[in-house]
Coordinates of C-alpha atoms and ligand atoms in Angstrom, one line a residue:
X9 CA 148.2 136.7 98.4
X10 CA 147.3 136.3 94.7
X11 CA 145.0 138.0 92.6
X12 CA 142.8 135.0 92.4
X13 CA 142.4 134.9 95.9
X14 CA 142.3 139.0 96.9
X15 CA 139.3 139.4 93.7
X16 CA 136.8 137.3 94.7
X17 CA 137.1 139.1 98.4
X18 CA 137.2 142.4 96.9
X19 CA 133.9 141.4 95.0
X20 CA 131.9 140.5 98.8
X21 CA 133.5 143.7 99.9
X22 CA 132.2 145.8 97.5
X23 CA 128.5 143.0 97.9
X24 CA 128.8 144.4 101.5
X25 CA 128.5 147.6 101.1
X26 CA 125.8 147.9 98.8
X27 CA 123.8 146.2 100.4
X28 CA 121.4 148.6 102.4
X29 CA 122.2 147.8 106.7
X30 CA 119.0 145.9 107.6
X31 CA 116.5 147.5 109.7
X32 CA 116.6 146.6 113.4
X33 CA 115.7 143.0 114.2
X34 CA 115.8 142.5 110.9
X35 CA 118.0 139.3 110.0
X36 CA 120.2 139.9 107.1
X37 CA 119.0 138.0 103.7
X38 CA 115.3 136.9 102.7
X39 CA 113.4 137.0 99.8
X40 CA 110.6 140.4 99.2
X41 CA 111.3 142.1 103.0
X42 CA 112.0 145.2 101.9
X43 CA 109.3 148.1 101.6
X44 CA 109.1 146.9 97.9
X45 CA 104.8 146.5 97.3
X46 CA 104.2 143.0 96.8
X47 CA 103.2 142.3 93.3
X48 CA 100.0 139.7 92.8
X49 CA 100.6 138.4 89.6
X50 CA 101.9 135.4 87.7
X51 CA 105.8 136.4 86.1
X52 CA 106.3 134.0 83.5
X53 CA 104.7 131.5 81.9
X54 CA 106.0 129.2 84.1
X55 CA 103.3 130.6 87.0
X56 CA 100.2 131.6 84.6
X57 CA 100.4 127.4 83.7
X58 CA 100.9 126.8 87.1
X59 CA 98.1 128.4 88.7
X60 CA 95.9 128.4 86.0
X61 CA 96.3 124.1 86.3
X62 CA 95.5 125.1 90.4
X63 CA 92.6 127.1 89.2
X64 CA 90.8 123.7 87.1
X65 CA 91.8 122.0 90.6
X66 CA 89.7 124.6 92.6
X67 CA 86.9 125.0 90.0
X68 CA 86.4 120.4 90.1
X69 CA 86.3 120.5 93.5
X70 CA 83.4 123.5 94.2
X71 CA 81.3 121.4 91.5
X72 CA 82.3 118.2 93.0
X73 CA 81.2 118.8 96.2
X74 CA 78.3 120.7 95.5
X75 CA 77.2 117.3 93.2
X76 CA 77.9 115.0 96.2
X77 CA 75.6 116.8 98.5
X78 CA 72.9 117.0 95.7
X79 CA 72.8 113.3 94.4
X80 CA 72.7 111.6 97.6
X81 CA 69.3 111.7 100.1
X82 CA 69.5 112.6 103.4
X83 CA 69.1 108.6 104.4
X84 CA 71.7 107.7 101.9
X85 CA 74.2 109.8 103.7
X86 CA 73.0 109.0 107.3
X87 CA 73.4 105.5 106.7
X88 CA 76.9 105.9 105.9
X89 CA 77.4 107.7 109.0
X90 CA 77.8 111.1 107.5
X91 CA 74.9 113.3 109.5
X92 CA 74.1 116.7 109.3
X93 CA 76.7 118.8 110.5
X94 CA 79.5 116.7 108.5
X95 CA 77.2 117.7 105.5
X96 CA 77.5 121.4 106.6
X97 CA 80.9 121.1 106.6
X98 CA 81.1 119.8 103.5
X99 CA 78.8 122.4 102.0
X100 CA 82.0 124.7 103.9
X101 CA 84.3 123.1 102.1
X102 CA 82.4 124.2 98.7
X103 CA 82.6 127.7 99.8
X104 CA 86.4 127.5 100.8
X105 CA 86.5 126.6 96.9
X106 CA 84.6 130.0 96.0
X107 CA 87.3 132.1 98.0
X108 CA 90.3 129.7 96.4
X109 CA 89.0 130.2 92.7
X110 CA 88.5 133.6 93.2
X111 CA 91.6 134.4 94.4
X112 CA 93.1 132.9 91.7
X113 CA 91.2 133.9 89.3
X114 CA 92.1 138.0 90.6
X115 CA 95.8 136.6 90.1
X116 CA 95.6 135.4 86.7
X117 CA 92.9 138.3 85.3
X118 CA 90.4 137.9 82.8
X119 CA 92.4 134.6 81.2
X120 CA 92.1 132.7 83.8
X121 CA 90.2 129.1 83.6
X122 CA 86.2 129.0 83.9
X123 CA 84.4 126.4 85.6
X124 CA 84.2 123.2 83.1
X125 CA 81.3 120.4 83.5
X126 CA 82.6 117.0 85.1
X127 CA 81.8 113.3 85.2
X128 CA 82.2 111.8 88.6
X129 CA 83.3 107.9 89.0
X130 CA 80.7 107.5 92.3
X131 CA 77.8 105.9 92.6
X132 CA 77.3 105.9 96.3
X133 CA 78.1 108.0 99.6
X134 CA 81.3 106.1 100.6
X135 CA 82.4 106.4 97.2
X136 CA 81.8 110.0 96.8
X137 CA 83.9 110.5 99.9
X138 CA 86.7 108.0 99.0
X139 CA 86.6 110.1 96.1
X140 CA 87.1 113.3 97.6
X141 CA 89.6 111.9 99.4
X142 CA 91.4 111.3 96.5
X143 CA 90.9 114.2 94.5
X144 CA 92.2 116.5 97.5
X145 CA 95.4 114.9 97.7
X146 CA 96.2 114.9 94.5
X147 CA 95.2 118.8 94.6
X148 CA 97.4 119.4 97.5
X149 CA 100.0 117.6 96.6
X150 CA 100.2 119.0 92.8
X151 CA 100.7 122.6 94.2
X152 CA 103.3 121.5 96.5
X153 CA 105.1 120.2 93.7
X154 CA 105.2 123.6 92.3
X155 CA 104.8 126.1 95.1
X156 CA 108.5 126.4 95.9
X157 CA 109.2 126.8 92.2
X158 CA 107.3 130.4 91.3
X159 CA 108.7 133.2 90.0
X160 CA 106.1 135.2 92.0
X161 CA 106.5 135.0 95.4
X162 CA 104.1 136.9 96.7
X163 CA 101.3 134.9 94.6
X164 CA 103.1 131.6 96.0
X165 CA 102.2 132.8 99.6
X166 CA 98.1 133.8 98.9
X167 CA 98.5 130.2 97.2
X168 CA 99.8 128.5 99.8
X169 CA 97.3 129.9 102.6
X170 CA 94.5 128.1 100.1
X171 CA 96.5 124.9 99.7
X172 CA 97.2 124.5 103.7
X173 CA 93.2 124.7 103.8
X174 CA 93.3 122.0 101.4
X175 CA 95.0 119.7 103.1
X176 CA 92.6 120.0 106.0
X177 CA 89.5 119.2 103.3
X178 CA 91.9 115.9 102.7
X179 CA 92.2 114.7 106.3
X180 CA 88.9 115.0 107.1
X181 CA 87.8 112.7 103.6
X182 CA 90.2 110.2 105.5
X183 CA 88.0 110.7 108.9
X184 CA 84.8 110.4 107.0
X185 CA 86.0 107.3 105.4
X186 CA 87.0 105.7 108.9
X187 CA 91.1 106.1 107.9
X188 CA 94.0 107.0 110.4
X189 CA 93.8 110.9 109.6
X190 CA 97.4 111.4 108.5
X191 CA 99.8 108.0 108.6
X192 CA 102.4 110.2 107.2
X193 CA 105.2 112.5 108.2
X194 CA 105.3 114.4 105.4
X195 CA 103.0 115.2 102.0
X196 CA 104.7 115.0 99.0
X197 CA 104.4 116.5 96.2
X198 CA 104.0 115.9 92.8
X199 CA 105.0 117.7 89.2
X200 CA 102.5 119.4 87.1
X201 CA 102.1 116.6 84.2
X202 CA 101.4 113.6 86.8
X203 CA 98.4 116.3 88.5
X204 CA 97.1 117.2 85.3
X205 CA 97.3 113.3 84.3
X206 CA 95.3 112.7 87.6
X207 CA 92.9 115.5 87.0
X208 CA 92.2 115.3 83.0
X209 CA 89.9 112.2 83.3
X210 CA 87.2 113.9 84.9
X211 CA 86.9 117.1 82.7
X212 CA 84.5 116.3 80.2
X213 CA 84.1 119.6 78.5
X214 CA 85.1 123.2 79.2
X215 CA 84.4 127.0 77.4
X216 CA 86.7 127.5 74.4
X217 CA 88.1 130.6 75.7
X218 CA 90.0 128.7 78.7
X219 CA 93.5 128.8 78.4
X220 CA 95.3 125.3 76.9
X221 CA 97.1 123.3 79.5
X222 CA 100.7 122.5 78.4
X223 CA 101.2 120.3 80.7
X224 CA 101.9 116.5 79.9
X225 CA 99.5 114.2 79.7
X226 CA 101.0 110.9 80.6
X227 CA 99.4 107.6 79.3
X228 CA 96.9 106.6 82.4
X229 CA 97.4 103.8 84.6
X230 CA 95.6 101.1 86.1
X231 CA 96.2 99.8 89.3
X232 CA 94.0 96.2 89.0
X233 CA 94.3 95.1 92.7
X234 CA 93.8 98.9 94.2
X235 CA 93.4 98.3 98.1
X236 CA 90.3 99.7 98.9
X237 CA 89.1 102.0 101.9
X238 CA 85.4 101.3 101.0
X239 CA 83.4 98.7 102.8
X240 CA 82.5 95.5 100.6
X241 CA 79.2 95.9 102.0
X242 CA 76.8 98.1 101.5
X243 CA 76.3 100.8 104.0
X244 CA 73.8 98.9 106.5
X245 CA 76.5 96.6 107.0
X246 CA 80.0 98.5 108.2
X247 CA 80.8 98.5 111.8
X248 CA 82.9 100.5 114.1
X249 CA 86.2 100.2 112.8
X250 CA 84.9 101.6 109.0
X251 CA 83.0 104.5 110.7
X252 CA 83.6 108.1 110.4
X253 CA 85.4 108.9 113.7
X254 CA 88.4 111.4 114.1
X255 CA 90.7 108.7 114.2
X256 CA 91.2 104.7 113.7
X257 CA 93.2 102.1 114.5
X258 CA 92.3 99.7 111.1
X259 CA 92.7 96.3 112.7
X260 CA 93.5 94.8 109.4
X261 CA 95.7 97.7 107.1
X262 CA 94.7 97.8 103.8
X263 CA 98.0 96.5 102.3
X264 CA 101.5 95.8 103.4
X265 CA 105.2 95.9 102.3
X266 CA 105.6 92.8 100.5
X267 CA 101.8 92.9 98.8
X268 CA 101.5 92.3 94.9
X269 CA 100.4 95.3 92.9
X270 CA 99.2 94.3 89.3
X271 CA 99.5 97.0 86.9
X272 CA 98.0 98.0 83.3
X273 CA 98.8 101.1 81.4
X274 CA 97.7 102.6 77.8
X275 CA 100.6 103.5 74.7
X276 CA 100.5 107.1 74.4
X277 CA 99.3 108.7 71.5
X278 CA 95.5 108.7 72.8
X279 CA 92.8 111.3 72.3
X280 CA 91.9 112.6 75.6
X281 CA 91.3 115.4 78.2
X282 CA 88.4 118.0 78.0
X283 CA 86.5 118.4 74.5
X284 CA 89.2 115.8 73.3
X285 CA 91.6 118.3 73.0
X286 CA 94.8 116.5 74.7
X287 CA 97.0 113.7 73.8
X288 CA 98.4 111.3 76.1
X289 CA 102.3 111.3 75.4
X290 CA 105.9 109.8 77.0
X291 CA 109.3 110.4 76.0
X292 CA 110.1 107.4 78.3
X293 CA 111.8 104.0 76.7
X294 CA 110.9 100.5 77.7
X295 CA 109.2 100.0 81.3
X296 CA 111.6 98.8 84.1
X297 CA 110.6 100.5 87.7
X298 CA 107.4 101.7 89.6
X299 CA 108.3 104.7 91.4
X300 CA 105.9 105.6 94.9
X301 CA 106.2 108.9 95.4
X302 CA 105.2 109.3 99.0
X303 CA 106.7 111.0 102.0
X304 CA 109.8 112.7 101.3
X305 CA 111.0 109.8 98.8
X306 CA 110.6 109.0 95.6
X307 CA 111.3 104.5 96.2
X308 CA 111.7 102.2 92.7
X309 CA 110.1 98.9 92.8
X310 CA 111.3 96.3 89.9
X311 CA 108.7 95.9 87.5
X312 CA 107.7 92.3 86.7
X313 CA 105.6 90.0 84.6
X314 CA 106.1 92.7 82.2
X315 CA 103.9 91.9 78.9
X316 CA 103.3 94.8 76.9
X317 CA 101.1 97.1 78.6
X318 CA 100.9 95.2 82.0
X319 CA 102.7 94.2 84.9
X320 CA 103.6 93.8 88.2
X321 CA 105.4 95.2 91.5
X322 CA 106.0 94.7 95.4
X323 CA 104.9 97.2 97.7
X324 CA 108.4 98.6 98.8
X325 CA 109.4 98.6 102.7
X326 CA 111.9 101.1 104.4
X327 CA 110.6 103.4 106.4
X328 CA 111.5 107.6 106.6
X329 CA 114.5 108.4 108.1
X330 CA 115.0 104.5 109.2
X331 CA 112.8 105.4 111.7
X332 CA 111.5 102.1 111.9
X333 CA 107.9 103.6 112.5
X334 CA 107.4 106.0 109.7
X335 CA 106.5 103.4 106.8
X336 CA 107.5 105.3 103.3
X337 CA 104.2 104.0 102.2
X338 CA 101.4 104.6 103.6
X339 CA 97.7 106.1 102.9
X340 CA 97.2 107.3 99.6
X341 CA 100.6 107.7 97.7
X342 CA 101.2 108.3 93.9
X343 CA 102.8 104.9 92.0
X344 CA 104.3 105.6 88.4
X345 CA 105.3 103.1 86.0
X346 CA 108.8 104.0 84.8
X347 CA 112.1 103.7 82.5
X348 CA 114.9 104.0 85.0
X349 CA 115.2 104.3 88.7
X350 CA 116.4 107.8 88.5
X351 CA 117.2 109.4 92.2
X352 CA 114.9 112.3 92.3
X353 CA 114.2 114.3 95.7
X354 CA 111.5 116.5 95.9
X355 CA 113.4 120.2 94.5
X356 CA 114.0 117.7 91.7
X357 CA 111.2 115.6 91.0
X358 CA 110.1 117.4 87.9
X359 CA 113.5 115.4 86.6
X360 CA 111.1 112.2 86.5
X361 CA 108.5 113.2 84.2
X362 CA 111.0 112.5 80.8
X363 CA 110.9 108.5 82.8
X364 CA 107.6 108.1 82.8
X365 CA 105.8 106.1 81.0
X366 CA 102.2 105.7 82.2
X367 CA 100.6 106.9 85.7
X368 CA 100.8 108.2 87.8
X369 CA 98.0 106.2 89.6
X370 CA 97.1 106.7 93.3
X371 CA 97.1 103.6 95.9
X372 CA 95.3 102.9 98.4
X373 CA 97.7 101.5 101.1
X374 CA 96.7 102.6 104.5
Ligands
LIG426 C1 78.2 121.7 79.7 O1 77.2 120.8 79.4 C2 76.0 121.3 78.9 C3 75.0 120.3 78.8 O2 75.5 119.2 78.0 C4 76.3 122.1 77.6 O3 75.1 122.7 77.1 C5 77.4 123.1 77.8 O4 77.8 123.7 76.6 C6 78.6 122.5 78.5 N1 79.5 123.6 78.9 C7 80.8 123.6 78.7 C8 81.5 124.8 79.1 O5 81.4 122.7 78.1
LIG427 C1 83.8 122.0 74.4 O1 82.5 121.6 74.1 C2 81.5 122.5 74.6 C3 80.1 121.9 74.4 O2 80.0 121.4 73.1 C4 81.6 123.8 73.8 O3 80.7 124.7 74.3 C5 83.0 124.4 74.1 O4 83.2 125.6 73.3 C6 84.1 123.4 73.7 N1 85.4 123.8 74.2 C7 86.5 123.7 73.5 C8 87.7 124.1 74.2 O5 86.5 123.3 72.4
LIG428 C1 72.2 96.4 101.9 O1 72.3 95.3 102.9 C2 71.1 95.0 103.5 C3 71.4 94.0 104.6 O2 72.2 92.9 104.1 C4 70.1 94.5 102.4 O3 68.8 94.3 103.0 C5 69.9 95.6 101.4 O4 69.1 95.2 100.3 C6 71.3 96.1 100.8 N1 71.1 97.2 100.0 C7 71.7 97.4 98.8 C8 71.4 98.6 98.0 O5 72.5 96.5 98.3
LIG429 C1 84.6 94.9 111.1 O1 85.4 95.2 109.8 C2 86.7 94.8 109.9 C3 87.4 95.3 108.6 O2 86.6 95.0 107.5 C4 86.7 93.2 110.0 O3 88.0 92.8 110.0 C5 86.0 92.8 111.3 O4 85.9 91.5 111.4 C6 84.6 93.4 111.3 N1 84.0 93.2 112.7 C7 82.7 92.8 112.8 C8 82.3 92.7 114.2 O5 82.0 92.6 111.9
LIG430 C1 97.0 101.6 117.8 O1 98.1 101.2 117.0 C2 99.4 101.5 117.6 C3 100.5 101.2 116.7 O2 100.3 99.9 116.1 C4 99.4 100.8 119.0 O3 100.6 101.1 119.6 C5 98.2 101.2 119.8 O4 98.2 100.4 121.0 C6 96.9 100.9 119.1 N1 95.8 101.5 119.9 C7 94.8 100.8 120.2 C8 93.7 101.5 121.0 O5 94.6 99.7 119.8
LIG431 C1 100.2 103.0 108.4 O1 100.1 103.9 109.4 C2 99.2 103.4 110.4 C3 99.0 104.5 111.4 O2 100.3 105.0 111.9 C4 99.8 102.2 111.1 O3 98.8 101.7 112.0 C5 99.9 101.1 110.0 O4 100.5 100.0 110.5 C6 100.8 101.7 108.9 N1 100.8 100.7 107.7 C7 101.9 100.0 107.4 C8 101.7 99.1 106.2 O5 102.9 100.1 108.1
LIG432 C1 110.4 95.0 106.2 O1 111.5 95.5 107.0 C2 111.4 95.0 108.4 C3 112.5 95.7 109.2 O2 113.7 95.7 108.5 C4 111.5 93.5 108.4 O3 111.3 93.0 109.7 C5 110.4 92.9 107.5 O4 110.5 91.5 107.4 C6 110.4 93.5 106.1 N1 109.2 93.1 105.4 C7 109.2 92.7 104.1 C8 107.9 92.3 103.5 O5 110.2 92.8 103.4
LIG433 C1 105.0 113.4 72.4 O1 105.4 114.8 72.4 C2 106.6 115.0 71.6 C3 107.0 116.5 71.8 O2 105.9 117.3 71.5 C4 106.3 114.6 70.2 O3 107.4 114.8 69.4 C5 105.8 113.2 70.1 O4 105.4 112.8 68.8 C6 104.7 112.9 71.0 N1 104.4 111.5 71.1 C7 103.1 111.0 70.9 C8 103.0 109.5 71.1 O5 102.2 111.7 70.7
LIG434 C1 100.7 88.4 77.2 O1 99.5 89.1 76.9 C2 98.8 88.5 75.8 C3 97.7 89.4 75.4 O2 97.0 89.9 76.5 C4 98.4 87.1 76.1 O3 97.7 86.5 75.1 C5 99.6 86.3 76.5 O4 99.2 85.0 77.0 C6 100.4 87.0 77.6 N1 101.7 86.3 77.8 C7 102.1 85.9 79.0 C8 103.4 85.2 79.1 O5 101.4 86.0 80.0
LIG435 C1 113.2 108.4 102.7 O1 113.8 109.7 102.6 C2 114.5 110.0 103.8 C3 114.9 111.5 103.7 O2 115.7 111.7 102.5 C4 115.7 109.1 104.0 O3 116.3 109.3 105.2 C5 115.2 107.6 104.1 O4 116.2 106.7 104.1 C6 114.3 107.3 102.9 N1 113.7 106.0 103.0 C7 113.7 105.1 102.1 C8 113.1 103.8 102.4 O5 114.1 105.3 100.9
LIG436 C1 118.0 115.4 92.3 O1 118.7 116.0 93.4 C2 119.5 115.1 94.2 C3 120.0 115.9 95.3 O2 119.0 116.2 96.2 C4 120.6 114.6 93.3 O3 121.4 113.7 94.0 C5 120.0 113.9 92.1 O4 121.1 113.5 91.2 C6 119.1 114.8 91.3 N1 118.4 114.0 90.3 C7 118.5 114.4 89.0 C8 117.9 113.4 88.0 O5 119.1 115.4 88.6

């Protein structure tokens, strides 16, 4: 045998025994399972941006639904079908928030992101839920794009038993809109920059002491022919198939493989973000490719029509897995106008940001 071969060997050998013999019924390998006290606290940079971009999630969404139930009577919300014990649980979902912001606040210390004031895009009931379903998946979906990431792995666990309570907030928006609860097999999720490009619009102003968000700020993007959930009339008017129920069959779906999606999109270089403190920005070249992050894939679309800042795309079809059942898109998925078609999977999507160049923007499919 050579030396090559016998010094690598040697090297697991010597691995082997200094490793400590794991305790009984203890599996060999694992991450913080030792007697090692857990440490609750960000470890790099990396984390405080991280969950102090969580932490303006947590704050928007105690103020937002605290707002809902305020500006709305009790008829206006009856006569979309939401009664009194969905606006409890609404009101829970507010306190949820409390416990999420706190904890995260106790994580990052006395830096950590105060509540900012907000400007809401609602002017009626089914539009404050449609936007709350919204707004909680982009939440959920932004910390699983960076959960798995974290230095800290014992703050990544008190995170993720917030962000699983999240997700329930989102499915029940879907119920209270009249959607199929969860037409997907998996949630994806989504980088830093694209959540904080989601979330910046409706932060108007915050305290001067909260910490600057580095994250990018990509130009935004306009989806012109956005399938909507929302009735075309006005409360009084929607019947069964549009009412809050645990679940629906839609008898028409909301859009389909195939379906037209016009697009519009800023230059960066725009003022923007709380106090207008922020600058939109891409490092991306000339637009080619929508990407729809949605499920566990990340699917290009050729961009068409292309003139300057607009344009135009088919709603992809392929299904996950080639299950044939599974559509890649469907509910409410992320769409990004892009440079290249760059094959991302989800360890890697934070490989897509440099290809952005506007969005992301979230459709409405199913
Ligand atoms: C929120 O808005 C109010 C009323 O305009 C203003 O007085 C206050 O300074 C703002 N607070 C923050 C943190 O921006
Ligand atoms: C934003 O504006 C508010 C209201 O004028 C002010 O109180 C706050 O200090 C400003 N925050 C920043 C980050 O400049
Ligand atoms: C809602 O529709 C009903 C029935 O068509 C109509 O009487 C009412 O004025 C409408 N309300 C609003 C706010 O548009
Ligand atoms: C109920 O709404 C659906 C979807 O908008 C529509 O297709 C259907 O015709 C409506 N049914 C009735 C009875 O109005
Ligand atoms: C709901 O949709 C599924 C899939 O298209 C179909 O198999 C099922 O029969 C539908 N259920 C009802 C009650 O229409
Ligand atoms: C989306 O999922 C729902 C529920 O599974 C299904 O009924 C619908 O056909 C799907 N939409 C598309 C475009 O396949
Ligand atoms: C989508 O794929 C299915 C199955 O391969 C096919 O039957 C259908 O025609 C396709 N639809 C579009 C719009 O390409
Ligand atoms: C985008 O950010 C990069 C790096 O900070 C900077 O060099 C560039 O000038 C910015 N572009 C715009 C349009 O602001
Ligand atoms: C491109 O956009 C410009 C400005 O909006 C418009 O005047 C022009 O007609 C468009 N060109 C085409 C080919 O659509
Ligand atoms: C979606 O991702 C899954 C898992 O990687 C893969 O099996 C499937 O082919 C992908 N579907 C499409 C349409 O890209
Ligand atoms: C992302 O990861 C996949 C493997 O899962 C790899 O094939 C792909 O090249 C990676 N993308 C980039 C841009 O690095």
């Amino acid at each position: 045998m050579s030396l090559r071969k016998i010094l690598p060997a040697l090297f697991l050998l010597a691995l082997a025994r200094a490793a400590p013999n794991p305790a009984p019924f203890t599996p060999a390998g694992g991450l913080g399972t030792n007697s090692t006290p857990p440490v609750y606290r960000p470890m790099s940079d990396f984390d405080f941006q991280s969950m102090n971009l969580a932490l303006n999630q947590e704050w928007i969404e105690l103020d937002l639904f605290h707002h809902g139930l305020a500006q709305f009577s009790v008829e206006e919300f009856d006569a979309a079908g939401i009664n009194a014990d969905d606006r409890f649980l609404i009101e829970f979902m507010a306190d949820q928030e409390v416990g999420h912001a706190t904890m995260l606040t106790n994580i990052l210390g006395p830096t950590a992101a105060k509540p900012c004031n907000y400007t809401y895009p609602f002017t009626t009931v089914r539009e404050f839920v449609d936007f709350c379903q919204k707004l909680t998946r982009f939440g959920e979906s932004g910390v699983y794009g960076f959960l798995e990431h974290l230095d800290s792995r014992p703050s990544a666990e008190l995170l993720l038993q917030s962000i699983t309570t999240e997700a329930r907030q989102q499915m029940i928006f879907r119920q209270f809109e009249g959607l199929f609860p969860m037409p997907i097999w998996f949630t994806p999720g989504i980088t830093q920059s694209m959540a904080w490009t989601l979330l910046s619009p409706y932060i108007t102003s915050c305290p001067a002491e909260n910490p600057h968000i580095v994250f990018q700020n990509f130009p935004p993007l306009n989806i012109v022919n956005n399938p909507s959930a929302i009735p075309l009339t006005n409360s009084t008017c929607f019947n069964e198939s549009t009412y809050p129920a645990i679940t629906h069959n839609r008898s028409v779906p909301l859009s389909a493989p195939g379906f037209q999606v016009d697009l519009t999109w800023e230059e960066p270089g725009k003022v923007t973000g709380y106090n207008d403190s922020y600058m939109t920005n891409s490092s991306a070249g000339a637009p080619q490719f929508v990407a729809w992050i949605s499920q566990l894939n990340t699917t290009y679309t050729p961009l068409f029509n292309i003139n300057g800042t607009s344009g135009s795309t088919l709603q992809p079809n392929g299904t996950i897995f080639g299950s044939g059942s599974a559509p890649v898109v469907n509910g409410t998925v992320f769409i990004a106008v892009t440079d290249s078609d760059t094959f991302v999977t989800p360890f890697n999507l934070t490989e897509l940001n440099a290809h952005i160049v506007a969005g992301p923007a979230m459709y409405q499919s199913g």
